[in-house]
Short mmCIF file of C-alpha atoms in Angstrom, two decimals:
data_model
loop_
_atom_site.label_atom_id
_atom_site.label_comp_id
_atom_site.label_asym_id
_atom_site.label_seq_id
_atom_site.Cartn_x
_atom_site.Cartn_y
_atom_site.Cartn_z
CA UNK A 1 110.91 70.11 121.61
CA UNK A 2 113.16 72.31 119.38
CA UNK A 3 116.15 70.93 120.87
CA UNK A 4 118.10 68.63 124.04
CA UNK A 5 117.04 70.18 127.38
CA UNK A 6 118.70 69.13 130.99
CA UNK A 7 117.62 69.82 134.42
CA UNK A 8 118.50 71.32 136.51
CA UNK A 9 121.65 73.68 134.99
CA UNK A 10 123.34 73.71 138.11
CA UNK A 11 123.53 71.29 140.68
CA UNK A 12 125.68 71.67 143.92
CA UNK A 13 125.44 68.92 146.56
CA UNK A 14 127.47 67.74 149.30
CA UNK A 15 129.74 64.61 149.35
CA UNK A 16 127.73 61.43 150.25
CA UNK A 17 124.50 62.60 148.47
CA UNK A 18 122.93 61.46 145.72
CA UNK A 19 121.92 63.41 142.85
CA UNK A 20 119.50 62.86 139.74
CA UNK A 21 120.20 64.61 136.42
CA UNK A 22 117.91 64.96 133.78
CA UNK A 23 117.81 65.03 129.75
CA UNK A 24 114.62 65.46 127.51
CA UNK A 25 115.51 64.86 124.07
CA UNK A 26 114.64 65.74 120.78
CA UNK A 27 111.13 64.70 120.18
CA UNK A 28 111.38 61.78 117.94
CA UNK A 29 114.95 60.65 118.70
CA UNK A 30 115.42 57.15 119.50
CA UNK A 31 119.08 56.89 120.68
CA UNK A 32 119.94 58.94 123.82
CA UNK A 33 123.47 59.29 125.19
CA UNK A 34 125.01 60.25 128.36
CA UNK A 35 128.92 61.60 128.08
CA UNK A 36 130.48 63.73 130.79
CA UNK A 37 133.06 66.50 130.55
CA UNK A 38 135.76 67.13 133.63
CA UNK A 39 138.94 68.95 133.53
CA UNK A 40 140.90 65.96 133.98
CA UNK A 41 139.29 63.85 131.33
CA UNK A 42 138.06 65.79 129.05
CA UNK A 43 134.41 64.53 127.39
CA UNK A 44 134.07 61.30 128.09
CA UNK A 45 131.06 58.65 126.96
CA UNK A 46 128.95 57.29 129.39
CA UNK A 47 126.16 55.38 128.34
CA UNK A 48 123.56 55.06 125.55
CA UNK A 49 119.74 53.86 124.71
CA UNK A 50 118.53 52.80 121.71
CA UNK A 51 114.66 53.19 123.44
CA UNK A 52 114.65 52.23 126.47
CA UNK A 53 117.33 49.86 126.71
CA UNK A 54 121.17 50.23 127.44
CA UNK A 55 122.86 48.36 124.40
CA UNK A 56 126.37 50.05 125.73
CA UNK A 57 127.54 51.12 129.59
CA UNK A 58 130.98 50.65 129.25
CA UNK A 59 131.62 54.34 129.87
CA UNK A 60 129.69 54.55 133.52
CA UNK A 61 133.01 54.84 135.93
CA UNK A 62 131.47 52.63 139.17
CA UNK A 63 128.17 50.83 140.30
CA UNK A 64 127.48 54.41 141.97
CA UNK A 65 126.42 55.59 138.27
CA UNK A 66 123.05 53.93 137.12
CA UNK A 67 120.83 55.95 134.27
CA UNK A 68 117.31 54.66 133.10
CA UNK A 69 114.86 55.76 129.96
CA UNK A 70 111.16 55.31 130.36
CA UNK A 71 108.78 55.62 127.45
CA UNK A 72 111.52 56.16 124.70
CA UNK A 73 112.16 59.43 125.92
CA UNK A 74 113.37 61.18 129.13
CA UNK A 75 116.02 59.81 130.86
CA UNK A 76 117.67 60.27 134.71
CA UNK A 77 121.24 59.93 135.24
CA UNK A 78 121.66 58.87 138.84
CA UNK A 79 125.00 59.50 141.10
CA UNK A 80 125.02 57.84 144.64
CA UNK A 81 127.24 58.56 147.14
CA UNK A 82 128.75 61.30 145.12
CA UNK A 83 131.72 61.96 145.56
CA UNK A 84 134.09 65.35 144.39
CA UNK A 85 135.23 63.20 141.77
CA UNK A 86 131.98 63.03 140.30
CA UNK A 87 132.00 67.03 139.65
CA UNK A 88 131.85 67.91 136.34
CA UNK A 89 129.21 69.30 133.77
CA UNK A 90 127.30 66.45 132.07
CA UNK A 91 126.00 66.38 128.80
CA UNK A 92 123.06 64.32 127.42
CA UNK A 93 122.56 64.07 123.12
CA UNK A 94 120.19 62.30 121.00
CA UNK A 95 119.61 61.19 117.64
CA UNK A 96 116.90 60.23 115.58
CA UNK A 97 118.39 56.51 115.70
CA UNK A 98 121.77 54.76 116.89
CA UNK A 99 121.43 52.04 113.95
CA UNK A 100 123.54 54.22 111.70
CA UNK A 101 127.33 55.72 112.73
CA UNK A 102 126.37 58.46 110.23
CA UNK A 103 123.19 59.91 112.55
CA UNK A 104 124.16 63.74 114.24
CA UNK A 105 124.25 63.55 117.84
CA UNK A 106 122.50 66.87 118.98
CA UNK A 107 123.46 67.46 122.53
CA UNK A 108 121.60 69.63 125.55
CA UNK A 109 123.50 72.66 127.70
CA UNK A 110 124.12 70.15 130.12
CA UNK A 111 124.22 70.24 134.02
CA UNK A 112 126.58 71.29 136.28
CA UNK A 113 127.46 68.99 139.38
CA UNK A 114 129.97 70.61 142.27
CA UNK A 115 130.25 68.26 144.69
CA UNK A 116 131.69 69.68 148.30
CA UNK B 1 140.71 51.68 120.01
CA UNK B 2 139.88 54.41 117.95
CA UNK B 3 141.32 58.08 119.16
CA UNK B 4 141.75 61.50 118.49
CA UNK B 5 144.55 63.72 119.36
CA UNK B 6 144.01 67.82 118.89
CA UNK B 7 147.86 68.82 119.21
CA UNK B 8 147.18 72.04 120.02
CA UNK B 9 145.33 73.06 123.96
CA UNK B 10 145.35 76.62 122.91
CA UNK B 11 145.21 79.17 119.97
CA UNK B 12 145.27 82.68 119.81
CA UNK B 13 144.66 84.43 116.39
CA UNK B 14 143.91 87.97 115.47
CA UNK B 15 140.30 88.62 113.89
CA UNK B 16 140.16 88.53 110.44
CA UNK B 17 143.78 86.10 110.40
CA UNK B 18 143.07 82.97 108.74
CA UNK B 19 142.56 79.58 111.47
CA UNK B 20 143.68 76.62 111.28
CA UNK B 21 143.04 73.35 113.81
CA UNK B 22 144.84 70.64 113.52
CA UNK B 23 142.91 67.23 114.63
CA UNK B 24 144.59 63.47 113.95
CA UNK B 25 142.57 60.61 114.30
CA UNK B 26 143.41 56.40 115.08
CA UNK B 27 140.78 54.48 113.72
CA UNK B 28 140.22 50.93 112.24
CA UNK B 29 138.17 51.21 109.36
CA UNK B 30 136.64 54.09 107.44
CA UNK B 31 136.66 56.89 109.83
CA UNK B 32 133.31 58.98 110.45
CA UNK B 33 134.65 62.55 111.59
CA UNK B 34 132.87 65.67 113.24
CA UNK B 35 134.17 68.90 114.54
CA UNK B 36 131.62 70.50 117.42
CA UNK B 37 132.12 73.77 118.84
CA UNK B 38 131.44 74.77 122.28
CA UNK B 39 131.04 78.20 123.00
CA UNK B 40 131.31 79.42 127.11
CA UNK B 41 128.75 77.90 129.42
CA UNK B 42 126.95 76.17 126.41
CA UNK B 43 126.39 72.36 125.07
CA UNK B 44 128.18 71.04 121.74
CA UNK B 45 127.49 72.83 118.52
CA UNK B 46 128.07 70.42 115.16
CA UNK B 47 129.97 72.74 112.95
CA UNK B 48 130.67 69.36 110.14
CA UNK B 49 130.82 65.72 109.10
CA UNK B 50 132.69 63.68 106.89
CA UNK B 51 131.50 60.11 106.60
CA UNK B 52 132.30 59.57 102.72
CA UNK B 53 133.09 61.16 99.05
CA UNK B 54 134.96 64.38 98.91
CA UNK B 55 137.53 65.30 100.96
CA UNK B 56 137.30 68.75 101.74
CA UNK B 57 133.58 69.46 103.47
CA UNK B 58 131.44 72.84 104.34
CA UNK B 59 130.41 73.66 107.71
CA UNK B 60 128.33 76.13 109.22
CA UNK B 61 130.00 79.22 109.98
CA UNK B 62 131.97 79.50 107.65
CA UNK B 63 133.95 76.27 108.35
CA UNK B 64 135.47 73.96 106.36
CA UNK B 65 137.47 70.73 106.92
CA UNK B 66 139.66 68.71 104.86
CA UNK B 67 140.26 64.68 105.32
CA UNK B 68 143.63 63.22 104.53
CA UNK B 69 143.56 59.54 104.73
CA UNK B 70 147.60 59.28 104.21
CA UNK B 71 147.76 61.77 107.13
CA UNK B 72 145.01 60.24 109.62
CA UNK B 73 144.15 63.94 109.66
CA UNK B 74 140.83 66.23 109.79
CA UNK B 75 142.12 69.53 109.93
CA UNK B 76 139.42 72.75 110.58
CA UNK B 77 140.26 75.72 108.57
CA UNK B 78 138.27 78.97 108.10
CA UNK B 79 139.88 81.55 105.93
CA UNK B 80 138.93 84.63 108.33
CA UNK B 81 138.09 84.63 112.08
CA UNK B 82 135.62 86.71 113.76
CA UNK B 83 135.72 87.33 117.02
CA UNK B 84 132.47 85.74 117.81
CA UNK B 85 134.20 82.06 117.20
CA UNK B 86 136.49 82.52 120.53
CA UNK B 87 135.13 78.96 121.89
CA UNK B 88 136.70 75.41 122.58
CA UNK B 89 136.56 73.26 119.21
CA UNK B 90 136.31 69.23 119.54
CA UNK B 91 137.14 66.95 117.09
CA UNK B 92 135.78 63.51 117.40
CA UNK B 93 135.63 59.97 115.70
CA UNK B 94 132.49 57.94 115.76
CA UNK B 95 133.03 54.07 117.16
CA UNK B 96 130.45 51.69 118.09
CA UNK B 97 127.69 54.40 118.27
CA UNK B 98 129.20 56.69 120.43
CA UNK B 99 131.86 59.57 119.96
CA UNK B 100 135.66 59.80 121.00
CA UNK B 101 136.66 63.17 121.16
CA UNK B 102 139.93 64.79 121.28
CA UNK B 103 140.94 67.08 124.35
CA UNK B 104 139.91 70.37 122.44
CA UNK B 105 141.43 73.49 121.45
CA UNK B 106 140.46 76.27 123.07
CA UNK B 107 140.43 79.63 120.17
CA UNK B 108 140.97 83.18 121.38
CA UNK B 109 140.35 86.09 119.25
CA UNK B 110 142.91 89.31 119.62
CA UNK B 111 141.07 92.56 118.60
#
């Protein structure tokens, strides 16, 4: 596609749910990262794939955050038990590979979570 | 543990005053530096690098940044605002494949 897209935008649930967040990223892009961007914290890194697997998941706050990439390309971030901690807007990049420091991450609008 | 620190939370210049955003950064070895820009309701916008050879590097936008090693500093400048570049601005250094930004500066325009 012409650029990062996530689904849905917006995303209100109530506390105790879980929730599934998606990124689609540039078509041909083999790195994919996860970073998430609260008031408190500011943007913060989350996780990343270099195709399907998770070289790095330091950033990923508690076992209630878990993310997975099938075929080298979409990914789902998944929050259980969410909790109104967990609100904030988060945003998914890629690049076209994670070998070099020099590659542009291109990020996605990113979504929206409100937990009540 | 590489950082960055944006000293500033909040600017406000007049349109067509010059801007400048002041971004320090704590980092190991040879620093690879980016300045995004995220405009209301919207995802991260790369307005420039620096990963090597000169110093002072063109954005988009009319952007421009200049790297001072004996500073630790990657400061944005653009010579004349408009008020279409009211955003937040994010400096950030690369680590270990992913980015550390700082905590932003948000940039209002006065008319």
């Amino acid at each position: 596609g012409a650029g990062v897209s996530q689904s849905p935008s917006n995303k209100v649930t109530e506390k105790g749910k879980d929730v599934e967040l998606r990124c689609d990223p540039i078509s041909g892009h083999t790195a994919l990262y996860w970073y998430r961007q609260s008031l408190g914290q500011g943007l913060e890194f989350l996780i990343y794939f270099q195709g399907n697997s998770a070289p790095d998941k330091s950033g990923l706050p508690s076992d209630r955050f878990s993310a997975e990439r099938t075929g080298g390309s979409v990914s789902t971030l998944t929050i259980q038990r969410t909790q109104q901690e967990d609100s904030a807007v988060y945003l998914c990049a890629s690049s076209f590979s994670s070998g070099y420091r020099t590659d542009t991450q291109y990020f996605g609008p990113g979504t929206r979570l409100t937990v009540l | 543990a590489q950082s960055v620190t944006q000293p500033d939370i909040h600017i406000t210049v007049s349109e067509g005053a010059s801007l400048e955003l002041r971004c320090n950064y704590s980092y190991g070895a040879t620093p690879y530096l980016f300045w995004y820009v995220q405009s209301p309701g919207q995802g991260l916008q790369l307005l420039l690098k620096y990963f090597s050879g000169d110093t002072l590097v063109q954005g988009i936008k009319g952007f421009e940044a200049e790297f001072k090693r004996s500073q630790s500093s990657f400061n944005l400048r653009k010579p004349s605002v408009h008020w279409s570049d009211a955003a937040e601005y994010f400096c950030a250094v690369i680590g270990s494949q992913k980015l550390v930004f700082g905590q932003g500066t948000r940039l209002t325009i006065n008319p």
